Coordinates of C-alpha atoms and ligand atoms in Angstrom, one line a residue:
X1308 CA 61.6 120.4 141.0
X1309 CA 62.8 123.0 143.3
X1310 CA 64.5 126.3 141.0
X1311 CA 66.0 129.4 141.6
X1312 CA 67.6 131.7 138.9
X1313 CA 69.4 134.7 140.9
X1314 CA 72.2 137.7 140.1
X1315 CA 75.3 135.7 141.2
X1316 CA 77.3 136.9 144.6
X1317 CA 81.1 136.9 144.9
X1318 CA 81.0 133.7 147.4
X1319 CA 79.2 132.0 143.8
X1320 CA 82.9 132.2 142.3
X1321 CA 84.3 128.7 142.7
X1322 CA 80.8 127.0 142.2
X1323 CA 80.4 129.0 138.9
X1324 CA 84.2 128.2 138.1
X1325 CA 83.5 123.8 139.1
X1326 CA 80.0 124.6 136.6
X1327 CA 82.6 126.7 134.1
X1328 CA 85.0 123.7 133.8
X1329 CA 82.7 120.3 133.6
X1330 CA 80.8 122.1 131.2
X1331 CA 83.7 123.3 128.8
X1332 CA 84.8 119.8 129.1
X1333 CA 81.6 117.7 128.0
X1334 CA 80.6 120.7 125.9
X1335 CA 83.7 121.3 123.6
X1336 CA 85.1 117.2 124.0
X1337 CA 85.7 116.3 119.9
X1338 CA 85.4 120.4 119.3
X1339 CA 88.2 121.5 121.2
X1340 CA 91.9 119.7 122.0
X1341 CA 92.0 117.3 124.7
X1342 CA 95.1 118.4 126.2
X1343 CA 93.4 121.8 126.6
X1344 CA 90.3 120.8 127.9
X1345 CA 91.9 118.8 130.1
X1346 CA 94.5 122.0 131.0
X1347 CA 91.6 123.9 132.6
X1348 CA 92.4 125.4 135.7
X1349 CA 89.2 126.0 138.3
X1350 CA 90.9 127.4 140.5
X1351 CA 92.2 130.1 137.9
X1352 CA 88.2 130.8 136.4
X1353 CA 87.7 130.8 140.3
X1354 CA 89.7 134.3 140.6
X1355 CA 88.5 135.1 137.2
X1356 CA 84.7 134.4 138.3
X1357 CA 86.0 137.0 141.5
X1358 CA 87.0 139.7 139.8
X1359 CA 84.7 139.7 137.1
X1360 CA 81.8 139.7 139.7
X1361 CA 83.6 142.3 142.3
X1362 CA 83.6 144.7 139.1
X1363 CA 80.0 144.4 138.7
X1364 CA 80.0 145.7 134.9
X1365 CA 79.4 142.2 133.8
X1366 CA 75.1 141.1 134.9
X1367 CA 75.4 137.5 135.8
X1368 CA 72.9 135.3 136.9
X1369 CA 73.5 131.6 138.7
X1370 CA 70.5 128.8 138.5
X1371 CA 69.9 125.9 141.2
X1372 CA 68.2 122.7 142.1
X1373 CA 68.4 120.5 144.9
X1374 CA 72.1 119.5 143.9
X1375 CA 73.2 123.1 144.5
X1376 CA 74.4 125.4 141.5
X1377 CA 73.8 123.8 138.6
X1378 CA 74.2 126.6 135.5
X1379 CA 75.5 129.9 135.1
X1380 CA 74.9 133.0 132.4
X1381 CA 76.0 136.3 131.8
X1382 CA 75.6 139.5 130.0
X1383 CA 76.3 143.4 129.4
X1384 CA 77.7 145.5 126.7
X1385 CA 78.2 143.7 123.2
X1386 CA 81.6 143.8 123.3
X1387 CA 83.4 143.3 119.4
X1388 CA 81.9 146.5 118.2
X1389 CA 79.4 144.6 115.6
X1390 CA 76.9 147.2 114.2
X1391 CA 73.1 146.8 115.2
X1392 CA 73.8 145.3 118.5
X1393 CA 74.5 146.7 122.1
X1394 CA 74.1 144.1 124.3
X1395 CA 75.3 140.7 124.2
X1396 CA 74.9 137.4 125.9
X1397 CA 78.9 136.4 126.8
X1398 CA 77.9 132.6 128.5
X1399 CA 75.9 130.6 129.2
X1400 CA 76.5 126.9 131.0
X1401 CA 74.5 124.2 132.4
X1402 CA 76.1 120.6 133.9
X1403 CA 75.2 118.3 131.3
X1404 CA 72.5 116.1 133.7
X1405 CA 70.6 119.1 134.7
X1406 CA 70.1 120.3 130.8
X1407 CA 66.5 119.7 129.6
X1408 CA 65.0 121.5 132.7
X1409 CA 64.7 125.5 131.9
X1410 CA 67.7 126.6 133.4
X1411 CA 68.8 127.9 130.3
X1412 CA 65.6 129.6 128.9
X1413 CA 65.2 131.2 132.7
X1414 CA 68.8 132.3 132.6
X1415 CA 68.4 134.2 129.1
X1416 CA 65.7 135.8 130.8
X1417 CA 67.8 137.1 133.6
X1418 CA 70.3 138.4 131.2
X1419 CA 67.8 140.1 128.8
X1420 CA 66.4 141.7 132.1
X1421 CA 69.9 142.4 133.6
X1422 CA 70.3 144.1 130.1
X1423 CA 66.9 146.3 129.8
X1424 CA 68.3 147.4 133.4
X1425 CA 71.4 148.6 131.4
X1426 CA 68.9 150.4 129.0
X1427 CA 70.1 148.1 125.9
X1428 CA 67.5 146.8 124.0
X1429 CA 69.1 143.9 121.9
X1430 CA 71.0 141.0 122.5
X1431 CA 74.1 139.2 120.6
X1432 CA 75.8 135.7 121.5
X1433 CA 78.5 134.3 119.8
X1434 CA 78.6 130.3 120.0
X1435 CA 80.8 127.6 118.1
X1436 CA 79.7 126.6 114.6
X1437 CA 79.6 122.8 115.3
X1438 CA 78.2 123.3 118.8
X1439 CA 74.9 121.9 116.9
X1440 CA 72.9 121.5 120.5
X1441 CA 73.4 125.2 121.6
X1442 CA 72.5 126.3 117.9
X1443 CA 69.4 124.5 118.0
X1444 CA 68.7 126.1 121.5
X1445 CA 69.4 130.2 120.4
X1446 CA 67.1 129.0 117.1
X1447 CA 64.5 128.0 119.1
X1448 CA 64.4 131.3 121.3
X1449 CA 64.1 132.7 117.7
X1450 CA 67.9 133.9 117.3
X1451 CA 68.6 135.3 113.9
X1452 CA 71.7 134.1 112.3
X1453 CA 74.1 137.2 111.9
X1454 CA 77.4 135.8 110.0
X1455 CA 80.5 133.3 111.3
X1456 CA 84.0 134.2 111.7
X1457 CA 87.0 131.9 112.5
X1458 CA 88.2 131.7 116.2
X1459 CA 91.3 130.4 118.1
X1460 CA 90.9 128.4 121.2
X1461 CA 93.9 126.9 122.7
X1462 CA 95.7 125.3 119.4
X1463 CA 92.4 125.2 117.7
X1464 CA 91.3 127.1 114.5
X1465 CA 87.5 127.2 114.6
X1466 CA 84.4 128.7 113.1
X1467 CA 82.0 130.9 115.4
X1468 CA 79.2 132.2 113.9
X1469 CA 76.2 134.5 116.0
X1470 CA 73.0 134.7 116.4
X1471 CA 70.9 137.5 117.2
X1472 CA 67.8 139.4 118.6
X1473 CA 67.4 142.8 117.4
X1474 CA 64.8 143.6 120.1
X1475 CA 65.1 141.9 123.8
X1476 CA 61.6 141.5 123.2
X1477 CA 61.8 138.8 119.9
X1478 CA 63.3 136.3 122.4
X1479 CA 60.5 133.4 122.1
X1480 CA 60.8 131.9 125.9
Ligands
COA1935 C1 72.4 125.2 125.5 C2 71.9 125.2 126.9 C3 72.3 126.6 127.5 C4 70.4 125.1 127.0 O1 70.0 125.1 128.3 P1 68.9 124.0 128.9 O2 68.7 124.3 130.3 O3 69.5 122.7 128.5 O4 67.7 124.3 128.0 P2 66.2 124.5 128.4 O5 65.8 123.3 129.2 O6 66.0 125.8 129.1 O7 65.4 124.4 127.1 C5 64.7 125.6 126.5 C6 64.1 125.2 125.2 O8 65.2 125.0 124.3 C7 65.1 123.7 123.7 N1 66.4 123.1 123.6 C8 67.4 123.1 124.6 N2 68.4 122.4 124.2 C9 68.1 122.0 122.9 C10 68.8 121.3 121.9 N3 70.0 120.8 122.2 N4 68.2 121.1 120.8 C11 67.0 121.6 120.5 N5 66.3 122.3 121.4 C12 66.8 122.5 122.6 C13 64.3 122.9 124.7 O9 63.6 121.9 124.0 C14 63.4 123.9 125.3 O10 62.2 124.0 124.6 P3 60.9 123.2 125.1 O11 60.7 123.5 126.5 O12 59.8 123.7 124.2 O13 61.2 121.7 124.8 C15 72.5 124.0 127.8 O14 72.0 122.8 127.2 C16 74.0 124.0 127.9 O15 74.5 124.6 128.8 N6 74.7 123.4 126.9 C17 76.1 123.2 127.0 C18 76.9 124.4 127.1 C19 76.7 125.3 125.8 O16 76.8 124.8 124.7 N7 76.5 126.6 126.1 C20 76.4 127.6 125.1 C21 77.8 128.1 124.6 S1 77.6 129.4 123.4

């Protein structure tokens, strides 16, 4: 199977945005309200997508197969001020029918690199609590449960909790 992670380029914006939207919605359907799932706007995370890649603070990395751009990640600064941790994992997508390939293990090794370019040395991600499948996959790259807080999506009260690696090198690919 043809691959390719690589740092995402301003013309990725709407690609990431269509990747940003089909994924919220099969990720988060039963987790999140339908009305706001179906609310998303790709055209609004397409000028969101644009600006946070013309700022380039934010390291984000794009993965794709012969259908195009399948799945998306990015990183930088941790950003919530938790102690122990200075870099953090803010997202990480892939379309549902290209899961089970290694985009997403090849794309948190783009953002732990992205982040030992920074010079930070650890790496926090903050995920739903009942988002069971994307639990099991931080576990399995040997994330360390760190605590849960409650969250607000939309209309939703929630439970986040967060996993972490207190040295980029811990992460078992
Ligand atoms: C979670 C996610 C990023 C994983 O990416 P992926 O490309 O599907 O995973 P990979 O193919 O890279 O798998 C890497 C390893 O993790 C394991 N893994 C992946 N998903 C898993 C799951 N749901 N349960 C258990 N293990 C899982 C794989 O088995 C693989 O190990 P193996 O090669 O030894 O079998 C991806 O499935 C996704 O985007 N999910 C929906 C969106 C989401 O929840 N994002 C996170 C929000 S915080």
């Amino acid at each position: 199977m043809v691959s390719l992670v690589r740092p995402a380029e301003i013309d990725d914006a709407a690609a990431i945005a269509r990747v940003h939207v089909a994924a919220w919605r099969t990720t988060y359907r039963g987790l999140l309200p339908d009305d706001f799932l179906a609310s998303l706007d790709t055209l609004r995370y397409e000028e969101r997508w644009k600006r946070t890649l013309s700022e380039r603070s934010d390291r984000v990395y794009v993965a794709e197969d012969i259908d195009g751009l399948v799945a998306f990640a990015s990183g930088g600064h941790e950003r919530a001020g938790e102690t122990g941790y200075s870099g953090e994992l803010y997202a990480i997508y892939v379309l549902r029918e290209a899961q089970g390939r290694g985009h997403g293990r090849r794309l948190v090794q783009a953002v732990a690199g992205g982040l030992r370019e920074m010079g930070l040395t650890d790496m926090i991600v903050w995920v739903l609590r009942d988002n069971r499948s994307a639990r099991d996959f931080y576990e399995k790259l040997g994330g360390v449960f760190v605590r849960s807080q409650p969250i607000t999506i939309g209309s939703a009260l929630l439970q986040e909790v967060a996993y972490g690696w207190r040295s980029l090198d811990a992460i078992r690919y």
